[in-house]
Amino acid sequence: MKPSLSLTRRHFLGTAAAFGGAAVAPSLLPGQAHAAGSLTVGFIYVGPKDDFGYNQAHAEGAAAVKAMDGVTVIEEENVPETNDVQNTMQSMINFDGAALLFPTSFGYYNPHILELAPKFPDVRFEHCGGLWGADDPKNAGSYFGYIGMGQYLNGIAAGHATKSKKIGFVAAKPIPQVLNNINSFLLGARAVDPSITCQVIFTGEWSLAVKEAEATNALADQGCDVITCHVDGPKVVAETAAARGAYICGYHADQSPLAPEMYLTGAEWNWAGVYTDMVTKFMAGEPIDNFVRGGLADGFIKMSPLGPAVSDAARNQFEATKAEIMKGGFAAIKGPLKDNKGNMIAAEGEAFVESDVALESMGYLVEGVIGSTS
Amino acid sequence: MNDTATASLGIPRPALAKWLPRAEAVAIPLAALICGLVVFSLFLLTQGKSPIEFYALIYKAGFSTAFSWQNTLSRVAPLLFAGLCVALPARLGLVVIGGEGAIALGGLAAAVLGASMAGASPLIGLPIMFAGAALVGGAWIGAVGWLRIRRGVNETIASLLMAYIAIALMNHLVEGPFRDPASLNKPSTAPLTDALRVGDMPIGVEVHWGFAFGVLACVISWLLMDRTTLGFAARIAGDNIRAAQVQGLPVGKLVIGFTALGGAFAGLAGFFEVTAIHGAANASLVAGYGYTGILVAFLARHNPLAIIPVATLLAGFEASSGLIQRRMDLPDATILVMEGIVFVVILLSETLYGRLPVFNPRFWETRA
Amino acid sequence: MTDIGLWGVPLAILGGAIRVSTPFLFVSLGECLTERSGRINLGLEGTLVFGAMTGYAVAYQSGSPWLGVLAAALAGAVFGLFHGWICKFRGVNDIAIGIAMMLLGMGLAFYFGKPFIQPVAPDLPAIPLGWWSDIPQVQAALQVNALFIVGGLLALALHWMFRATRIGLTIRVVGDSTDAARAIGLNPDTVRLLATAAGGALAGIGGAYLSLYYPGSWNEGISSGQGLMAVALVIFARWNPINCFWAALLFGGAGALGPALQSVGVSSGYYLFFAAPYVLTLALLILTSSPDKALHGAPGELSITK
């Protein structure tokens, strides 16, 4: 998709039309976006929707909704987690008649969605992050996926690929969802070889290109030869790691086009199914659960196709474990297991399955992860 | 022509001398605004988009209905405070660009104080949080003024460096010592109780009290600058530091005082973000208002009263960004391009001050 | 790969200094040139971002990263010319125009840059100056981009120019006193126009380094304020090109401290380590300033220091 910089014929015609027909611009007519019997769905992203990451994963889901009959999709990108998002949501409701909103960034929920949902009881707010609690408005919901399982599978691919027995993780902030990914990544690798360690570096921001590159370089300097990440846009990490000769496990979306030879696999969101499902239910007037979770088996997440560097042994273990996870009830965190400060987190025989809510307040890094949570 | 108090057209000369500069100060930027919009229209035409549709959408999203005004006005408060943080030191000839840091720390101070007074009544709690935010912001930017006077450290670079340091400090404290353990995936300070939240003004649309306080802060600053000897002294020092010193003005105290006051206002921006919007301090406090404030102040030519319309205009532009993205299929950056073009033209128009004969009293006399 | 343990920290600082400093170096050299002529262009952040986008787009379209650098320099020069031309008018505030142009530059870059976030453009090549070492980490740290070397040489050249050439003298005279310059028959507006254009071109190159080498990709968050910071570094460097070089190195090296310390296991309080470049610069600034010689080396006509 090479974009053209030249002034095309279409461009020119557009210009001519802009001179002429502006007086009756259709976008100014009221109710333009919601004709009778159709539904307007609003998607709000915190960053650019083609970031090879978090926002792109959601935008791909939105694209699937766009293809549905009787649905109009409106989108807005780069909306910060401030009062701005409240204004954006209200603007979508007031001006476009949106009845179903997908504010996709974690920080949109509290206080912004919680503030607006009671004021617009007829509008449905579906938030990504898994934050809904029983006291929250009934017309709000928050969904999330067990993507830690994807990182566990990433870890298996990494465990087979690493020669130095050191793998690396570039993380934004030490919060439960990130810690769960780091731990799962290492435990997957340790399912291959228990001597493997994982080095983690926090950048402190969800999107900060130079720091992500520096963190990746620092990991490579320490000998990490497989690197994954949890930042909003993994493009910089993937490209920098590949340039340093490290293998990459992807996250959020498929980054294999960035470094096809070095890309092992990746833990991807699979929002298309989730979103079309919710929209179908909403249009049929069926209730949508407020608290929605799902994993690999439910189609909430998926794995990127295995790359050329993945060995047969790795492929076998990867597929076997994936089949295991697909059965449901898989636990990455199971006893005996200590955290990296020596505290017991799971006794012999104890296991936290993927759907265990306790994992959502994880505050530790498991033994073998080099790094600290604060 | 006689030289008495009356000029032509029956307008007394003192009235001309008083009102012509004011008319000039309104007419030139307004004309420039229109010119800027015309220039931006050309840009839109090269992109095959209709300028008429574009401006109609700005009007619709930012200024037409009650909700449009809510959308606009709810964005104004932090811009007013951040603008003052630049405008006040600027009257002394100082270019302070680090308001962002004072906003972050002011917000943090308000949140931490509020969290420690969970049971307090708003009558006690809110003033303490208000004062705390102002004090911390004032101390942070006041330190920039102090460094300038005592150590000769350039205030532009010092304030910018200190903004980055303040943000790092805030992030560290929010994720470390002051973190509410219940704030799992978005590290924040403990949530404020409802009693310690600032609500909306009773004007029918949801705009919080920060707007009224921001306007008040601008008016007070204007009075201070234009109607007191302190402000007069500051302006003298701003025009010429040596002359001010020769006249025995306390330049050091003025510099520290005005930077601190500007910082206090920036701290209040943080106070209102925390108490009216977020209910806790977290990384969302760093939203770039401090940097937008620089633009606001310069466009207002550091006149505190002019900050109000400039901030409102800017907020209206920002408010319409979403609708333009959705209706015209233009990227979100379109509004940035428009702001850039319009503001360059407005700033360029400053060259016209004192040059247009129509604003010269003589123009009216010679017609007689 | 060799396990280098704690040696990773100084090595990362060295590597980081070389990798991260180049945009700071180009922007601050450009701004140094502009400010020595008596103008301040606070908008180089916008020029940097536009340069990053232009460089990436042209490199992607043409397949040649060097063509991208050239395009970025040209785009930067256009921004500089525009700034220089506007500021020629009496009563126009150069700082304010700079801020508005920062907005314009970023707006245009984001506007036209949307289609280039996804594609992968060819990177600028690096020169392996670590060939003498067997340790891969040393080799990696000494992967030096040609632009870094060019930047270093440029600092020397500018220093020499200000000291010993007619052009340098002209710029300095104009920067120190408009009246004096006019008296000896110089046209201050033209000199400043050219100095601002050259400064813009250098800032554009700094941007191209970001998108075409390190981190080597185009997105809207590519610059985390490098352009603005570099403008401030000029004051720190006392308007001396050689000092600009050291300031940029210091800033880049200190920025690598945070990730490097975490990579050897020191990770508590990481936000504070990340603030190291700012704290260090501020501390040095305070130590080297004094109220008496407040602005030693400042051009007399500079609005920011008057």
Coordinates of C-alpha atoms in Angstrom, one line a residue, chain A:
Chain A
M1 CA 0.0 0.0 0.0
K2 CA 2.3 2.6 -1.2
P3 CA 0.6 6.0 -0.6
S4 CA 1.0 8.4 -3.4
L5 CA 2.2 11.9 -2.8
S6 CA 1.1 13.2 -6.1
L7 CA -2.1 15.1 -6.6
T8 CA -4.4 12.5 -8.1
R9 CA -7.3 13.0 -10.3
R10 CA -9.6 12.0 -7.5
H11 CA -8.0 14.6 -5.4
F12 CA -8.6 17.2 -8.1
L13 CA -12.2 16.2 -8.5
G14 CA -12.6 16.4 -4.7
T15 CA -11.2 19.9 -4.7
A16 CA -13.6 20.9 -7.4
A17 CA -16.5 19.4 -5.5
A18 CA -15.4 21.2 -2.4
F19 CA -15.7 24.5 -4.2
G20 CA -19.1 23.7 -5.5
G21 CA -21.2 21.5 -3.4
A22 CA -20.1 22.6 0.0
A23 CA -23.4 24.4 0.9
V24 CA -25.2 21.1 1.3
A25 CA -22.5 19.1 3.0
P26 CA -24.2 16.0 4.1
S27 CA -22.2 15.7 7.4
L28 CA -24.1 18.8 8.7
L29 CA -27.5 17.3 8.4
P30 CA -28.9 16.1 11.7
G31 CA -29.1 12.4 12.3
Q32 CA -27.0 11.7 9.2
A33 CA -25.1 8.9 11.0
H34 CA -28.1 6.9 12.2
A35 CA -30.7 6.2 9.7
A36 CA -33.8 4.3 10.9
G37 CA -33.2 0.8 12.0
S38 CA -29.4 1.1 12.1
L39 CA -27.0 1.2 14.9
T40 CA -24.1 3.6 15.4
V41 CA -21.1 2.2 17.3
G42 CA -18.3 4.5 18.5
F43 CA -14.7 3.3 18.9
I44 CA -12.3 5.5 20.9
Y45 CA -8.5 4.8 20.9
V46 CA -5.8 6.3 23.1
G47 CA -3.2 6.3 20.3
P48 CA -2.9 6.0 16.5
K49 CA -5.0 3.0 15.3
D50 CA -2.2 1.7 13.1
D51 CA 0.5 1.4 15.9
F52 CA 1.2 -2.3 15.3
G53 CA -0.1 -2.8 18.8
Y54 CA -2.9 -2.2 21.3
N55 CA -4.9 0.3 19.3
Q56 CA -4.4 -1.6 16.0
A57 CA -5.8 -4.7 17.6
H58 CA -8.9 -2.8 18.6
A59 CA -9.2 -1.1 15.2
E60 CA -9.1 -4.5 13.5
G61 CA -12.0 -5.4 15.7
A62 CA -13.8 -2.2 14.7
A63 CA -13.2 -3.0 11.1
A64 CA -15.0 -6.3 11.5
V65 CA -18.0 -4.4 13.0
K66 CA -17.9 -2.0 10.1
A67 CA -18.5 -4.9 7.8
M68 CA -21.7 -5.8 9.5
D69 CA -25.1 -4.9 8.0
G70 CA -27.0 -2.1 9.6
V71 CA -24.1 -0.8 11.6
T72 CA -22.3 2.5 11.2
V73 CA -18.9 2.7 12.9
I74 CA -17.4 6.0 14.0
E75 CA -13.9 6.3 15.3
E76 CA -11.6 8.7 17.1
E77 CA -7.9 8.2 17.7
N78 CA -5.4 9.9 20.0
V79 CA -7.9 10.7 22.7
P80 CA -6.2 11.2 26.1
E81 CA -7.5 9.7 29.3
T82 CA -8.6 13.1 30.6
N83 CA -11.9 15.0 30.5
D84 CA -11.4 14.9 26.7
V85 CA -12.6 11.3 26.5
Q86 CA -15.8 12.3 28.3
N87 CA -16.4 15.0 25.8
T88 CA -15.6 12.6 22.9
M89 CA -18.1 10.0 24.2
Q90 CA -20.8 12.7 24.7
S91 CA -20.1 14.1 21.3
M92 CA -20.5 10.7 19.7
I93 CA -23.8 10.3 21.6
N94 CA -25.2 13.8 21.0
F95 CA -24.1 14.4 17.5
D96 CA -23.9 10.9 15.9
G97 CA -26.5 9.1 17.9
A98 CA -24.1 6.4 19.0
A99 CA -25.9 3.9 21.2
L100 CA -22.9 1.5 21.8
L101 CA -19.5 2.8 22.7
F102 CA -16.2 1.0 22.9
P103 CA -13.8 3.3 24.8
T104 CA -10.8 0.9 24.5
S105 CA -8.2 2.4 26.7
F106 CA -7.7 1.1 30.3
G107 CA -7.8 4.6 31.9
Y108 CA -11.1 5.6 30.2
Y109 CA -13.1 3.6 32.8
N110 CA -12.5 5.3 36.1
P111 CA -13.6 8.1 36.4
H112 CA -14.8 8.8 32.8
I113 CA -17.1 6.0 31.9
L114 CA -18.3 5.8 35.5
E115 CA -19.2 9.5 35.3
L116 CA -21.1 9.3 32.0
A117 CA -22.9 5.9 32.1
P118 CA -25.5 7.0 34.7
K119 CA -26.3 10.1 32.6
F120 CA -26.9 8.1 29.5
P121 CA -28.9 5.0 30.6
D122 CA -29.8 4.2 27.0
V123 CA -26.3 4.0 25.8
R124 CA -24.1 1.0 26.3
F125 CA -20.5 1.5 27.3
E126 CA -18.2 -1.4 26.7
H127 CA -14.7 -0.9 28.0
C128 CA -11.6 -3.0 27.5
G129 CA -9.6 -3.8 30.7
G130 CA -11.8 -5.9 32.9
L131 CA -12.7 -3.3 35.4
W132 CA -16.5 -3.7 35.9
G133 CA -17.5 -4.3 39.5
A134 CA -21.0 -5.2 40.9
D135 CA -21.6 -1.6 42.2
D136 CA -20.9 -0.1 38.8
P137 CA -23.6 1.1 36.3
K138 CA -25.5 -1.7 34.6
N139 CA -25.2 -0.1 31.2
A140 CA -21.4 -0.3 31.5
G141 CA -19.3 -3.4 31.0
S142 CA -15.7 -4.2 30.9
Y143 CA -14.1 -7.1 29.1
F144 CA -10.7 -8.6 29.0
G145 CA -8.8 -11.6 27.8
Y146 CA -6.5 -14.1 29.3
I147 CA -3.6 -12.9 27.2
G148 CA -1.1 -14.2 29.8
M149 CA -1.7 -17.6 28.2
G150 CA -0.5 -16.1 24.9
Q151 CA 2.7 -14.9 26.7
Y152 CA 3.1 -18.4 28.1
L153 CA 3.0 -19.8 24.6
N154 CA 5.4 -17.1 23.6
G155 CA 7.7 -18.3 26.4
I156 CA 7.7 -21.8 25.0
A157 CA 8.8 -20.6 21.6
A158 CA 11.4 -18.4 23.4
G159 CA 12.6 -21.2 25.6
H160 CA 13.5 -23.3 22.6
A161 CA 15.1 -20.4 20.7
T162 CA 17.3 -19.0 23.4
K163 CA 20.9 -20.0 23.5
S164 CA 22.0 -17.7 26.3
K165 CA 19.2 -19.0 28.5
K166 CA 18.3 -15.3 29.1
I167 CA 15.2 -13.8 27.7
G168 CA 14.1 -10.2 27.9
F169 CA 10.9 -8.2 28.5
V170 CA 10.3 -4.5 27.8
A171 CA 7.4 -3.4 30.0
A172 CA 5.6 -0.1 30.5
K173 CA 4.7 -0.2 34.1
P174 CA 4.7 -2.8 37.0
I175 CA 0.9 -3.3 37.1
P176 CA -0.9 -6.6 37.4
Q177 CA -1.7 -7.1 33.8
V178 CA 1.9 -6.5 32.8
L179 CA 3.3 -8.6 35.7
N180 CA 1.1 -11.5 34.7
N181 CA 2.5 -11.3 31.1
I182 CA 6.1 -11.2 32.4
N183 CA 5.6 -14.1 34.7
S184 CA 3.7 -16.2 32.1
F185 CA 6.4 -15.5 29.5
L186 CA 9.2 -16.8 31.9
L187 CA 7.1 -19.8 33.1
G188 CA 6.5 -20.8 29.5
A189 CA 10.2 -20.7 28.8
R190 CA 10.9 -22.6 32.0
A191 CA 8.5 -25.3 30.9
V192 CA 11.2 -25.9 28.2
D193 CA 14.3 -25.3 30.4
P194 CA 14.0 -24.4 34.2
S195 CA 17.4 -22.7 34.1
I196 CA 16.1 -19.8 31.9
T197 CA 15.9 -16.3 33.4
C198 CA 14.0 -13.3 32.2
Q199 CA 15.3 -9.8 32.5
V200 CA 12.6 -7.1 32.7
I201 CA 13.0 -3.3 32.0
F202 CA 10.2 -0.9 32.7
T203 CA 10.0 2.2 30.6
G204 CA 7.4 4.0 32.8
E205 CA 5.3 5.1 29.8
W206 CA 2.9 3.2 27.5
S207 CA 4.4 4.8 24.4
L208 CA 8.0 6.3 24.4
A209 CA 10.0 5.3 21.3
V210 CA 13.5 6.2 22.3
K211 CA 13.2 4.7 25.8
E212 CA 11.8 1.5 24.4
A213 CA 14.8 1.3 22.0
E214 CA 17.2 1.9 24.8
A215 CA 15.6 -0.7 27.0
T216 CA 15.8 -3.3 24.1
N217 CA 19.4 -2.5 23.6
A218 CA 20.1 -2.8 27.3
L219 CA 18.5 -6.2 27.3
A220 CA 20.6 -7.3 24.3
D221 CA 23.7 -6.0 26.0
Q222 CA 22.9 -8.3 28.9
G223 CA 22.7 -11.3 26.5
C224 CA 19.0 -11.6 26.2
D225 CA 18.4 -13.3 22.8
V226 CA 14.6 -13.5 22.8
I227 CA 12.7 -10.3 23.6
T228 CA 9.1 -9.5 24.0
C229 CA 7.2 -6.5 25.4
H230 CA 4.1 -5.0 26.8
V231 CA 3.9 -1.4 25.6
D232 CA 1.2 0.1 23.4
G233 CA 3.1 -0.1 20.1
P234 CA 5.7 -2.9 19.9
K235 CA 7.1 -1.7 16.6
V236 CA 10.2 -0.1 18.0
V237 CA 11.0 -3.0 20.3
A238 CA 10.6 -5.5 17.5
E239 CA 12.8 -3.6 15.0
T240 CA 15.5 -2.8 17.6
A241 CA 15.6 -6.4 18.8
A242 CA 15.9 -7.7 15.3
A243 CA 18.7 -5.3 14.5
R244 CA 20.5 -6.6 17.6
G245 CA 20.1 -10.2 16.4
A246 CA 17.5 -11.2 19.1
Y247 CA 14.4 -13.2 18.3
I248 CA 11.1 -11.5 18.9
C249 CA 7.8 -12.7 20.4
G250 CA 5.0 -10.3 19.5
Y251 CA 2.3 -8.7 21.5
H252 CA -1.1 -7.1 21.0
A253 CA -1.0 -7.5 17.2
D254 CA 1.1 -9.3 14.5
Q255 CA 4.5 -7.7 14.2
S256 CA 5.9 -10.4 11.9
P257 CA 6.0 -8.1 8.8
L258 CA 8.6 -6.0 10.7
A259 CA 11.2 -8.8 11.0
P260 CA 9.9 -12.0 9.4
E261 CA 13.1 -14.0 10.0
M262 CA 13.4 -13.2 13.7
Y263 CA 9.7 -13.3 14.6
L264 CA 8.9 -16.5 16.6
T265 CA 5.2 -16.0 17.3
G266 CA 3.1 -13.5 19.2
A267 CA 0.2 -13.1 21.6
E268 CA -2.5 -11.2 19.8
W269 CA -5.8 -9.9 20.7
N270 CA -8.7 -11.2 18.6
W271 CA -11.3 -8.5 19.1
A272 CA -13.2 -9.1 15.8
G273 CA -15.2 -12.0 17.1
V274 CA -15.8 -10.4 20.5
Y275 CA -17.0 -7.2 19.0
T276 CA -19.2 -8.6 16.3
D277 CA -20.7 -10.9 18.9
M278 CA -21.5 -8.0 21.3
V279 CA -22.9 -5.8 18.5
T280 CA -25.1 -8.7 17.3
K281 CA -26.4 -9.2 20.8
F282 CA -27.0 -5.5 21.3
M283 CA -28.9 -5.2 18.0
A284 CA -31.1 -8.2 18.9
G285 CA -31.8 -6.6 22.2
E286 CA -30.2 -9.4 24.1
P287 CA -28.3 -8.6 27.3
I288 CA -24.5 -8.4 27.2
D289 CA -22.7 -9.5 30.4
N290 CA -21.1 -6.7 32.3
F291 CA -18.2 -8.8 33.3
V292 CA -16.8 -10.6 30.2
R293 CA -13.6 -12.6 30.1
G294 CA -12.2 -15.1 27.6
G295 CA -9.1 -16.8 26.5
L296 CA -7.6 -18.7 23.6
A297 CA -10.5 -21.2 23.6
D298 CA -13.1 -18.4 23.5
G299 CA -11.5 -16.6 20.6
F300 CA -10.5 -13.6 22.7
I301 CA -6.8 -14.1 21.9
K302 CA -4.9 -15.8 19.1
M303 CA -1.3 -16.6 18.3
S304 CA 0.6 -15.3 15.4
P305 CA 1.7 -18.0 12.9
L306 CA 5.0 -19.6 14.0
G307 CA 7.9 -18.1 12.3
P308 CA 10.7 -19.8 10.2
A309 CA 13.1 -19.8 13.2
V310 CA 10.9 -22.1 15.3
S311 CA 12.3 -25.6 15.5
D312 CA 10.3 -28.7 15.2
A313 CA 10.7 -29.5 18.9
A314 CA 9.5 -26.1 19.7
R315 CA 6.6 -26.4 17.4
N316 CA 5.5 -29.7 19.0
Q317 CA 5.6 -28.4 22.5
F318 CA 3.9 -25.2 21.4
E319 CA 1.1 -27.0 19.7
A320 CA 0.7 -29.5 22.6
T321 CA 0.5 -26.8 25.2
K322 CA -1.8 -24.8 23.0
A323 CA -4.2 -27.8 22.8
E324 CA -4.0 -28.1 26.6
I325 CA -4.9 -24.5 27.0
M326 CA -7.8 -24.8 24.5
K327 CA -9.3 -27.4 26.9
G328 CA -9.7 -24.6 29.5
G329 CA -8.6 -24.5 33.1
F330 CA -4.9 -24.2 32.3
A331 CA -2.7 -22.7 35.0
A332 CA 0.7 -21.1 34.4
I333 CA 1.1 -20.2 38.1
K334 CA 1.1 -23.4 40.0
G335 CA 2.9 -24.6 43.1
P336 CA 5.5 -25.0 44.3
L337 CA 6.4 -21.5 43.1
K338 CA 8.2 -18.6 44.8
D339 CA 8.4 -15.0 43.8
N340 CA 11.8 -13.5 43.0
K341 CA 12.1 -12.2 46.6
G342 CA 11.8 -15.8 48.0
N343 CA 8.2 -15.6 49.2
M344 CA 6.0 -18.6 48.5
I345 CA 3.2 -17.6 46.1
A346 CA 1.8 -21.0 45.3
A347 CA 2.2 -24.0 47.6
E348 CA 2.6 -27.6 46.3
G349 CA -0.6 -28.6 44.6
E350 CA -1.9 -25.1 44.5
A351 CA -2.7 -23.7 41.1
F352 CA -4.2 -20.4 39.7
V353 CA -6.0 -21.2 36.5
E354 CA -6.2 -18.6 33.7
S355 CA -9.6 -17.4 34.8
D356 CA -8.7 -17.0 38.5
V357 CA -9.6 -13.5 39.5
A358 CA -6.7 -13.5 42.0
L359 CA -4.4 -13.2 39.0
E360 CA -5.9 -9.8 38.2
S361 CA -4.3 -8.3 41.3
M362 CA -0.9 -9.9 40.8
G363 CA 1.8 -7.9 42.6
Y364 CA 4.9 -10.1 42.2
L365 CA 7.4 -11.3 39.8
V366 CA 8.2 -15.0 39.9
E367 CA 11.5 -16.6 40.7
G368 CA 13.8 -16.2 37.7
V369 CA 12.6 -12.8 36.7
I370 CA 15.3 -10.2 37.2
G371 CA 13.6 -6.9 38.1
S372 CA 11.4 -5.5 40.8
T373 CA 7.8 -4.4 41.1
S374 CA 8.4 -1.0 42.3

